[in-house]
Short mmCIF file of C-alpha atoms and ligand atoms in Angstrom, two decimals:
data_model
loop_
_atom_site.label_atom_id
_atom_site.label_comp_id
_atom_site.label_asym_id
_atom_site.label_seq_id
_atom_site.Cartn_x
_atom_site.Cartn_y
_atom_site.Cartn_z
CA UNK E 1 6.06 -8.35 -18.81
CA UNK E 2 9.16 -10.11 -19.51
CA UNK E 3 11.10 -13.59 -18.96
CA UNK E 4 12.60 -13.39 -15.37
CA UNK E 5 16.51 -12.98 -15.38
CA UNK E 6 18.98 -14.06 -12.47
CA UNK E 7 19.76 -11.13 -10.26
CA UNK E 8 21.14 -11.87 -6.96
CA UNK E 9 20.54 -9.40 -4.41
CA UNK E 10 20.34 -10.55 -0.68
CA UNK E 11 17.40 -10.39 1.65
CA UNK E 12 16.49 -7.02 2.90
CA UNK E 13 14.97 -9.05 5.96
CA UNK E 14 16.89 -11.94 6.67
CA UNK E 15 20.44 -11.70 4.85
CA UNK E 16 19.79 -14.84 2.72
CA UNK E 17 21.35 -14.90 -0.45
CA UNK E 18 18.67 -17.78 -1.51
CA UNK E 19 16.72 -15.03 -3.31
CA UNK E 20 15.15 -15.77 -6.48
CA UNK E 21 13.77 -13.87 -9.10
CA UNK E 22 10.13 -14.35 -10.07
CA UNK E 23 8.65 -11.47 -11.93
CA UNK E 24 9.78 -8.55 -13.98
CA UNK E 25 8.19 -5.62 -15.56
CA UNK E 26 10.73 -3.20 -17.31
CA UNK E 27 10.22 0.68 -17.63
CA UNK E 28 7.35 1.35 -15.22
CA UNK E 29 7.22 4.43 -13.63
CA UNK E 30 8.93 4.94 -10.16
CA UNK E 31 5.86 7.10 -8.78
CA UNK E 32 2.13 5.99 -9.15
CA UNK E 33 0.67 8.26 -6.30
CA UNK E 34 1.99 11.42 -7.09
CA UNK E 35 0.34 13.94 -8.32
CA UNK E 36 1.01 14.58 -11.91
CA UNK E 37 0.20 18.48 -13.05
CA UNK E 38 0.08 18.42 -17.27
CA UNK E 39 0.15 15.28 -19.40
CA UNK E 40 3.31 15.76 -20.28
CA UNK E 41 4.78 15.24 -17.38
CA UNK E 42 2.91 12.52 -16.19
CA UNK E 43 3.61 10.90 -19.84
CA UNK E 44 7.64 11.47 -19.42
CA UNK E 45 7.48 10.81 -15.68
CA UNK E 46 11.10 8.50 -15.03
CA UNK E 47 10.16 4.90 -14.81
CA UNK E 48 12.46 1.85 -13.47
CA UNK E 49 12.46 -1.06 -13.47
CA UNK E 50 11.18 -3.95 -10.96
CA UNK E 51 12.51 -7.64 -10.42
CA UNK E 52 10.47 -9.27 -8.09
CA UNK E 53 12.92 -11.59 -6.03
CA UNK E 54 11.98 -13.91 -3.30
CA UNK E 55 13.77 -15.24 -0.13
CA UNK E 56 13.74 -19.03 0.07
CA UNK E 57 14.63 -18.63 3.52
CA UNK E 58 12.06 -16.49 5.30
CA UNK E 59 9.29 -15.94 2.37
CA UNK E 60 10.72 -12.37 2.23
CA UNK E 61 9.69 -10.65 -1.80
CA UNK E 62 11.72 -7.76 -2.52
CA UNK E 63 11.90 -5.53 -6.18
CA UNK E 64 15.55 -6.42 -6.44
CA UNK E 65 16.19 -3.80 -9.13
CA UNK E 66 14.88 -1.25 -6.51
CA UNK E 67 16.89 2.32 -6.52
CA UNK E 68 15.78 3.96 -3.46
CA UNK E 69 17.02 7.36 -4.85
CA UNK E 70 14.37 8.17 -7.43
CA UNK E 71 12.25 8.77 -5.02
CA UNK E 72 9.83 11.97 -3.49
CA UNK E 73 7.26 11.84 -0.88
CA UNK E 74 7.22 15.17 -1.01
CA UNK E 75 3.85 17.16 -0.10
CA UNK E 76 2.65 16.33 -4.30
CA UNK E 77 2.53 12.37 -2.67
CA UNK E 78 -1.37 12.12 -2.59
CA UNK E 79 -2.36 8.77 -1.15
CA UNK E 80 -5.48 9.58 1.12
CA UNK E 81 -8.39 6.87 0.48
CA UNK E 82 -10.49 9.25 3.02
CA UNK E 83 -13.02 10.04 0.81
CA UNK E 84 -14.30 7.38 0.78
CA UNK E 85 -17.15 6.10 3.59
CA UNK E 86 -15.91 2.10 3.42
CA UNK E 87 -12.74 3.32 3.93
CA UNK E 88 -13.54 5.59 6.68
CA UNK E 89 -15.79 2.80 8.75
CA UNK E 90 -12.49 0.82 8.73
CA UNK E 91 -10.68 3.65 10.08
CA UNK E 92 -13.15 4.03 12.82
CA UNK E 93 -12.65 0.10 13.45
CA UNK E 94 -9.08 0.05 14.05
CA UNK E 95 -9.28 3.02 16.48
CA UNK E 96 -11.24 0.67 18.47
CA UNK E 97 -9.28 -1.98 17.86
CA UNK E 98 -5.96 -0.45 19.56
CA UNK E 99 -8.50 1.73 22.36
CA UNK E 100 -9.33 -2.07 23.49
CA UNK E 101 -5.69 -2.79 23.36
CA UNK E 102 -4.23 -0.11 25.26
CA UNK E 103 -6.83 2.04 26.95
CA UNK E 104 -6.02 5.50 24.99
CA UNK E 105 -7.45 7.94 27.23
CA UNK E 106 -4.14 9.67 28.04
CA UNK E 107 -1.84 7.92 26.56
CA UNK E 108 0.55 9.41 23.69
CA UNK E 109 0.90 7.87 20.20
CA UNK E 110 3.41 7.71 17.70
CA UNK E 111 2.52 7.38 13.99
CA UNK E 112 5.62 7.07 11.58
CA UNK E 113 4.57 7.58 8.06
CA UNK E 114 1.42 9.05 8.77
CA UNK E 115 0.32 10.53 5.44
CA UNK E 116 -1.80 13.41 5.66
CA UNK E 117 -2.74 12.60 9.46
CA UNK E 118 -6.16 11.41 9.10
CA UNK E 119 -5.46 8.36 11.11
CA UNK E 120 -3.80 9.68 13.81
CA UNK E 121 -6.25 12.75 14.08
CA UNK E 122 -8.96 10.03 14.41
CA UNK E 123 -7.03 8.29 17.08
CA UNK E 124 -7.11 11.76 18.97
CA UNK E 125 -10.00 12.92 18.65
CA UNK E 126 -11.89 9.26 19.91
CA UNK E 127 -9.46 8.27 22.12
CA UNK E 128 -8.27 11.33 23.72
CA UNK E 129 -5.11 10.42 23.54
CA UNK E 130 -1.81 12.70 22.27
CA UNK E 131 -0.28 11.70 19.28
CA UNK E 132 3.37 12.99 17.26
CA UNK E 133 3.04 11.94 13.22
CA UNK E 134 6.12 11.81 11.30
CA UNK E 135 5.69 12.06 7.41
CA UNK E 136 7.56 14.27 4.57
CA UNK E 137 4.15 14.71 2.53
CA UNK E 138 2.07 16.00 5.32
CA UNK E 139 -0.14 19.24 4.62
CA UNK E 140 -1.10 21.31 8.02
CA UNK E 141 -3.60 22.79 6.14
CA UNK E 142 -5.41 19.21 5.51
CA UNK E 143 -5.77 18.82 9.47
CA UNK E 144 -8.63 20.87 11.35
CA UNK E 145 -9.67 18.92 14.12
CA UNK E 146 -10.56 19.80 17.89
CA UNK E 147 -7.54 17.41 18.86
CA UNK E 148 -5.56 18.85 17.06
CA UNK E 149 -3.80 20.90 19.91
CA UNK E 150 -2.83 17.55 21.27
CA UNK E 151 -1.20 16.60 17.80
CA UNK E 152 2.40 17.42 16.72
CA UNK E 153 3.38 16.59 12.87
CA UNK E 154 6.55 16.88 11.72
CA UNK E 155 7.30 16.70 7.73
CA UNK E 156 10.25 14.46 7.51
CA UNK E 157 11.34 11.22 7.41
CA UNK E 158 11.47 8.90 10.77
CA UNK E 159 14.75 8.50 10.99
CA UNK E 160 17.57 8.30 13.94
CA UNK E 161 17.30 11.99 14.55
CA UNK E 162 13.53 10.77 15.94
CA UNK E 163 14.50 8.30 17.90
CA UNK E 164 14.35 10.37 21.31
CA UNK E 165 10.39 10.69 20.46
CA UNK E 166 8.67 8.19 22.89
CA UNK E 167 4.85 7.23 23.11
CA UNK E 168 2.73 4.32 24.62
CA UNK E 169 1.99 3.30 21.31
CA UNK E 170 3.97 2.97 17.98
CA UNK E 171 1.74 3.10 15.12
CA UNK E 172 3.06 2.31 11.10
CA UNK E 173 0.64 2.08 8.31
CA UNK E 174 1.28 1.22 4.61
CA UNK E 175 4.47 2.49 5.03
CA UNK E 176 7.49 -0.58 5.78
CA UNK E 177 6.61 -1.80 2.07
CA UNK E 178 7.91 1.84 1.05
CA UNK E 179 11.25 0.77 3.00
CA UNK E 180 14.13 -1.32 1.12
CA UNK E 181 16.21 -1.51 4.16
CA UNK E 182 13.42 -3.27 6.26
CA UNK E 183 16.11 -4.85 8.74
CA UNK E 184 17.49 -1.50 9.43
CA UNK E 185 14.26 0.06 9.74
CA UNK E 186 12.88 -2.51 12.50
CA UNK E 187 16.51 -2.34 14.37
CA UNK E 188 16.26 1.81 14.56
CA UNK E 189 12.66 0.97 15.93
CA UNK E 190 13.26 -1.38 18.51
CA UNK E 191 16.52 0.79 19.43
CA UNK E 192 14.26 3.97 19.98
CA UNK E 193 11.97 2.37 22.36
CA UNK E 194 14.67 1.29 24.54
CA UNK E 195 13.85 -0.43 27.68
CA UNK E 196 10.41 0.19 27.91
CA UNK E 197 8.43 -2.97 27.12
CA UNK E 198 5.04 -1.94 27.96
CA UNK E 199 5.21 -0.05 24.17
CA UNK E 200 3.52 -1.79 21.98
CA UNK E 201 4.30 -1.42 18.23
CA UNK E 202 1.50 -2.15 15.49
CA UNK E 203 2.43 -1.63 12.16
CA UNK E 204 0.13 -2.23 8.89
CA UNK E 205 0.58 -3.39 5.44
CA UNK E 206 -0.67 -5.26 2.31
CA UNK E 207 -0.79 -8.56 2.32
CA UNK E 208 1.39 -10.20 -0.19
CA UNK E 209 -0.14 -13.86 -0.07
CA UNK E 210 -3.14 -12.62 -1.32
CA UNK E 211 -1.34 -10.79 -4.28
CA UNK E 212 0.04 -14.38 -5.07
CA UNK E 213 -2.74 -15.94 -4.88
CA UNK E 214 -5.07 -13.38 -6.89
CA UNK E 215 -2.19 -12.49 -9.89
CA UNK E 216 -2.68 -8.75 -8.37
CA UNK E 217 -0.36 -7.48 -10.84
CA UNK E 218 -1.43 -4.38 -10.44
CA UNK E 219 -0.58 -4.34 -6.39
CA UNK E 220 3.01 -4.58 -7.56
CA UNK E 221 4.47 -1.74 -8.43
CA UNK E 222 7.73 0.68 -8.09
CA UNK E 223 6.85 2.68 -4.66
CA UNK E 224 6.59 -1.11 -3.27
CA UNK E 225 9.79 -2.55 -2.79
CA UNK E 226 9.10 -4.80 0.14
CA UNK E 227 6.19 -7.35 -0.07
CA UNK E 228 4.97 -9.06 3.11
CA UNK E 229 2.95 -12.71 4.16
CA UNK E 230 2.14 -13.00 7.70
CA UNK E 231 5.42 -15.29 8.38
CA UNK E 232 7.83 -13.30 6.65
CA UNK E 233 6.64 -10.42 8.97
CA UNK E 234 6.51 -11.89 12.02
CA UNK E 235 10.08 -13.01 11.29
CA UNK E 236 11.26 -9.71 10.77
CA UNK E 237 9.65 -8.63 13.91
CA UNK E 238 10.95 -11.60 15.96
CA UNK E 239 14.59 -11.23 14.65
CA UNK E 240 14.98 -7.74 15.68
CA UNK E 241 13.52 -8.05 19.13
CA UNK E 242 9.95 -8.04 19.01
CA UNK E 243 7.52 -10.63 20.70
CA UNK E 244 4.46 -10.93 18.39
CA UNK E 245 1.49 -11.15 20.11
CA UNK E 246 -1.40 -10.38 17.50
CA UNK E 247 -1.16 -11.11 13.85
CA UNK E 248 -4.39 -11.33 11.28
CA UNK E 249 -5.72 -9.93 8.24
CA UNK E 250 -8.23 -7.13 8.03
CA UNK E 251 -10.02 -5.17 4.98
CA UNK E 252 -11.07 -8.20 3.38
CA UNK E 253 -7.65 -9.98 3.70
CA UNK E 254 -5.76 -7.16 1.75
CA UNK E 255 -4.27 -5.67 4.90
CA UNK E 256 -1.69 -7.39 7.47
CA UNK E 257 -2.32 -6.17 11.20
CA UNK E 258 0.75 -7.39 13.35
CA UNK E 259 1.22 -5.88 17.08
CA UNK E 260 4.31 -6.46 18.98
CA UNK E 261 6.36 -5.70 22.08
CA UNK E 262 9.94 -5.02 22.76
CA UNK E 263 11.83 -7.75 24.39
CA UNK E 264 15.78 -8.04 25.28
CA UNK E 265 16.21 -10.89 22.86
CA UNK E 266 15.23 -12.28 19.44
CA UNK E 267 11.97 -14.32 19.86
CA UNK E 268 10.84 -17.64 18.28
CA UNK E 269 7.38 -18.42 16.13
CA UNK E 270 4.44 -18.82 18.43
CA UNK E 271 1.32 -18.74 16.26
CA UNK E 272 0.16 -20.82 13.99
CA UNK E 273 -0.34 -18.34 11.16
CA UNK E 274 3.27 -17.70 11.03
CA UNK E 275 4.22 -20.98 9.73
CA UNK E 276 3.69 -19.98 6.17
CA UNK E 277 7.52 -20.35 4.11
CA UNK E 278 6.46 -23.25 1.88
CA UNK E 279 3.02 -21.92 0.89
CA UNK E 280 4.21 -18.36 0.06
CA UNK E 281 7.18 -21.32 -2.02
CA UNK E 282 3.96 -22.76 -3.38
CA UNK E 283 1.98 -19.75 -4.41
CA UNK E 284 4.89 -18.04 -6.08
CA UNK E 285 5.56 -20.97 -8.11
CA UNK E 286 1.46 -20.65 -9.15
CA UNK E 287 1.73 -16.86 -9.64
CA UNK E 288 4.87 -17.88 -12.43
CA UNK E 289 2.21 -19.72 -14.34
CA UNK E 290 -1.14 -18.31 -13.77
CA UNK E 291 0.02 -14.74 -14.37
CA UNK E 292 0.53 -14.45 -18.02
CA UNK E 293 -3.23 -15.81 -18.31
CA UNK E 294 -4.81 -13.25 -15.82
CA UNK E 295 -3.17 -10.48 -17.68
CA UNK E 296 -4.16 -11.69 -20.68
CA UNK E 297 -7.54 -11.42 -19.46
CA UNK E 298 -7.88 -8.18 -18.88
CA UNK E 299 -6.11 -6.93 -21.78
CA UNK E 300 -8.81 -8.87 -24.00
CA UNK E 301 -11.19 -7.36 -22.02
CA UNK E 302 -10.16 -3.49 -22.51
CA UNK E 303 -9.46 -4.35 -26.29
CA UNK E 304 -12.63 -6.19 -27.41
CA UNK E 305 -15.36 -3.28 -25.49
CA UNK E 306 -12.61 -0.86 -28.00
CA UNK E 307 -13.13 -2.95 -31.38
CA UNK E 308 -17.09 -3.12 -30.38
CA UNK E 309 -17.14 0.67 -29.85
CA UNK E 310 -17.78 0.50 -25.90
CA UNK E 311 -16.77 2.78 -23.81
CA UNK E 312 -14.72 2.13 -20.98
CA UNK E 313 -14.02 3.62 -17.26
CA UNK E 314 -11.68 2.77 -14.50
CA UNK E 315 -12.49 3.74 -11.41
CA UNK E 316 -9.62 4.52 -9.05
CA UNK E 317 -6.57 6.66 -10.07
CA UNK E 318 -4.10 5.45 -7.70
CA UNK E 319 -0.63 2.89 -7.49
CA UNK E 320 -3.09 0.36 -8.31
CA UNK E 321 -4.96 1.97 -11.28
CA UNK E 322 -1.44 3.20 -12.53
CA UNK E 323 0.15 -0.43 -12.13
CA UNK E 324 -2.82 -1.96 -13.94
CA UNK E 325 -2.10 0.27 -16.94
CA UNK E 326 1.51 0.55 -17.11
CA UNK E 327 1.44 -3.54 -16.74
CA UNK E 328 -1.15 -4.26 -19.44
CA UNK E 329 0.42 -1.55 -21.86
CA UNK E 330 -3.58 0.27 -21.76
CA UNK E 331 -3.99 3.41 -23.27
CA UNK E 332 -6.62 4.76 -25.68
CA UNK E 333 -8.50 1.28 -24.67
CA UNK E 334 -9.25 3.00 -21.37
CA UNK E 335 -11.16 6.22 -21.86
CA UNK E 336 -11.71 7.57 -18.70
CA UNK E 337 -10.02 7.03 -15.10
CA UNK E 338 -11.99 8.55 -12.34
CA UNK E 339 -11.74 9.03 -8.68
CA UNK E 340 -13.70 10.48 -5.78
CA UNK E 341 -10.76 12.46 -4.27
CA UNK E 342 -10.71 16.04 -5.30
CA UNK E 343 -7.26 16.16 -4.71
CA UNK E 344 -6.46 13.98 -7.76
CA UNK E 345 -8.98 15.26 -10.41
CA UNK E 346 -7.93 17.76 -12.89
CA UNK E 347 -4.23 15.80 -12.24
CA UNK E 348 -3.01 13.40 -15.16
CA UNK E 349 -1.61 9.66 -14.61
CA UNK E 350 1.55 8.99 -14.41
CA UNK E 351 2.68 6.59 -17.12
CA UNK E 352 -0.51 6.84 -19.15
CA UNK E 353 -1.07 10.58 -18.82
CA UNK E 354 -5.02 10.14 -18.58
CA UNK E 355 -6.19 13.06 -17.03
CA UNK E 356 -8.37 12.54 -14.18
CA UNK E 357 -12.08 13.58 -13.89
CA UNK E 358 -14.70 13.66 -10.96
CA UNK E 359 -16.78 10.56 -11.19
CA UNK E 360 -19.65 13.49 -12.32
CA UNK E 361 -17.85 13.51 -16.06
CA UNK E 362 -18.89 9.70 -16.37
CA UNK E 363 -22.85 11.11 -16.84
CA UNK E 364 -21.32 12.63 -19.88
CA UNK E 365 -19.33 9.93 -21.28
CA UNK E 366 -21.89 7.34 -20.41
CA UNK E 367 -19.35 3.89 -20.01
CA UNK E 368 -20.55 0.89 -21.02
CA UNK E 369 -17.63 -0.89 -18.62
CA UNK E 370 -16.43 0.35 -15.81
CA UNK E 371 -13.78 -1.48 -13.51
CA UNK E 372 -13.40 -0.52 -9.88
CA UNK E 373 -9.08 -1.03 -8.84
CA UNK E 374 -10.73 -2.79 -5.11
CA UNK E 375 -13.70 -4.86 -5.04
CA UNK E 376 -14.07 -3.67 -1.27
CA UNK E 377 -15.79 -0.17 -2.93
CA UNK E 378 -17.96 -1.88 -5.26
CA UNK E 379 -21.18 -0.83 -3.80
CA UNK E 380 -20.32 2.45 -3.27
CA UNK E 381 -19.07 2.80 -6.96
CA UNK E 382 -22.58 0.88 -7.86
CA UNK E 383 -24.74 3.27 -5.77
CA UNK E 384 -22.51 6.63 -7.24
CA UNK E 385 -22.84 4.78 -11.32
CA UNK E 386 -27.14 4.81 -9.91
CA UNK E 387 -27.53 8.13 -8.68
CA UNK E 388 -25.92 9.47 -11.95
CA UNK E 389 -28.82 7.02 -14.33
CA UNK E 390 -25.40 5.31 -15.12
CA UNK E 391 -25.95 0.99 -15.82
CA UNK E 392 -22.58 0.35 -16.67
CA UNK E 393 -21.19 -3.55 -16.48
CA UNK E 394 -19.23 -2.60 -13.42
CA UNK E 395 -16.27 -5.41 -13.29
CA UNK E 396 -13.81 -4.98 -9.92
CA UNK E 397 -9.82 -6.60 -10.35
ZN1 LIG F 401 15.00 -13.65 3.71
#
């Protein structure tokens, strides 16, 4: 982590050229979630370089040294959290959340960016509804559902060429802070639903208020270019003809839920929650000074358990995990990363080229510290460490 330097790039959201840069982490590398197949590789995958910048004028935080080119979401992107049964129960949750919205018995559903389909299978299969999902790393063979008849995927990007694809509902998760050109993105949006303003458009995302608050250093990282709070949203929304009419945190306040509908003209802030530009000001100026101390932390942590001769686990091999390492400069201090998708074990880490084992190899290597990448799995990771006669100190970021 190094001394910010002045960079000016305008806002992605708002056109401001009051951006400011805030944090900067050089040589990091431009993928954490895909799926690296030899150590060497995931050792000598490229890495970039990230400049967090913010907008004084709508709260917007973008990686100003972003290079949208490096990038593949190809079919290797493997970002499913499906395995595990907290995840799944929130899932489940939304589902009902947006069948109490919009009645989906019937109804057809959109999904840009939808992964490997899980969500939009769900939809189907509880609300009966029809759904199209858009996303360059799906995998037909992952889906085998009874709805799935009344599913279309395409592997691609959403782009223009997709604009012609209308449903009742527009659905985007965890996949705007992917986008650099967020204006652009929300204008081709509104554009495709046209004049149809019984659509409604829900979109999900992390929060970035809570990364300020929390030093989540290891929630920043290179696929994330665009970083949200609930205001800086809801202006995007508003500016490119949305009317926001729901807005709230979910998932123990690490997710943003906003739902909109299209109207003819830009709208102004109606709820109270949007009215956050001088404490996302506030918190960033905190983050600038608190930082260097969290991440101190932790590194002390991983090196003293090495000088005592403890073993140590992380548990997690995703952007997070990856970001947590890369950041900190960990290597032989961490001696195992595990995760419970068997897509990713037997794959290495980018960055620190850990290979990555089924959470079975810890009964072998017996940790004395393991630390979960999201407190929200805790007690699943607690009960899996038990079943195993495993006692670890189990520590969450
Ligand atoms: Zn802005």
């Amino acid at each position: 982590m190094n001394a910010p330097i002045a960079t000016k790039v305008a806002c992605f959201n708002c056109g401001s050229e009051q951006t400011r840069v805030f944090y900067r982490i050089d040589d990091i590398p431009v993928h954490s979630c895909l799926l690296m197949p030899s150590r060497e590789a995931a050792v000598g995958y490229p890495r970039g370089e990230l400049q967090l910048a913010v907008c004084d004028t709508c709260g917007f935080v973008q990686n100003s040294a972003f290079d949208p080119t490096v990038h593949e979401y190809s079919t290797r992107y493997e970002e499913t959290q499906a395995f595990s049964p907290r995840f799944n129960r929130f899932v489940d949750e939304l589902v009902a959340r947006y069948d109490q919205m919009i009645g989906l018995a019937g109804k057809s559903v959109l999904e840009i960016g939808c992964g490997k389909g899980e969500f939009l299978v769900r939809m189907c299969e509880v609300g009966g509804c029809r759904g199209i999902g858009i996303d360059p790393g799906y995998r037909p063979e992952r889906t085998n559902s009874p709805a799935a008849d009344r599913i279309e995927f395409i592997q691609d990007f959403y782009s223009e060429r997709y604009t012609h694809l209308q449903a009742d509902i527009v659905i985007c998760r965890h996949t705007l802070e992917h986008i650099q050109p967020t204006r652009e993105f929300m204008q081709m949006v509104r554009r495709s639903i046209g004049d149809r303003p019984n659509t409604v458009v829900c979109f999900e995302l992390p929060d970035l208020e809570r990364v300020l608050e929390y030093q989540g250093f290891w929630d920043i990282y290179y696929e994330h270019c665009s970083y949200f709070s609930m205001g800086s949203l809801a202006r995007l929304f508003r500016s490119c003809g949305f009317d926001v009419f729901a807005l709230e945190k979910v998932y123990d306040g690490q997710y943003l839920l906003i739902d909109a509908r299209p109207v003819d003209v830009p709208t102004s802030a109606s709820l109270p929650q949007e009215d956050d530009l001088q404490h996302i000001r506030d918190l960033v100026a905190r983050f600038e000074v608190d930082l260097p101390r969290t991440a101190a932390r932790w590194r002390d942590t991983f090196q003293r358990a090495k000088q005592q001769g403890k073993k140590t686990a992380i548990w997690g091999s995703g952007s997070k995990a990856v970001a947590f390492m890369t950041s900190l400069g960990l290597g032989s201090e961490v001696d195992a990363v595990t995760d419970i998708n068997p897509y990713r074990q037997g794959m290495f880490m980018p960055g620190t080229g850990h290979r990555i084992v089924p959470p079975a190899e810890l009964a072998t290597l017996r940790p004395d510290l393991v630390v979960a990448m999201n407190p929200i799995y805790l007690e699943e990771i607690g009960a899996d460490l038990k079943k195993m006669g495993l006692t670890p100190e189990l520590m969450a970021v």
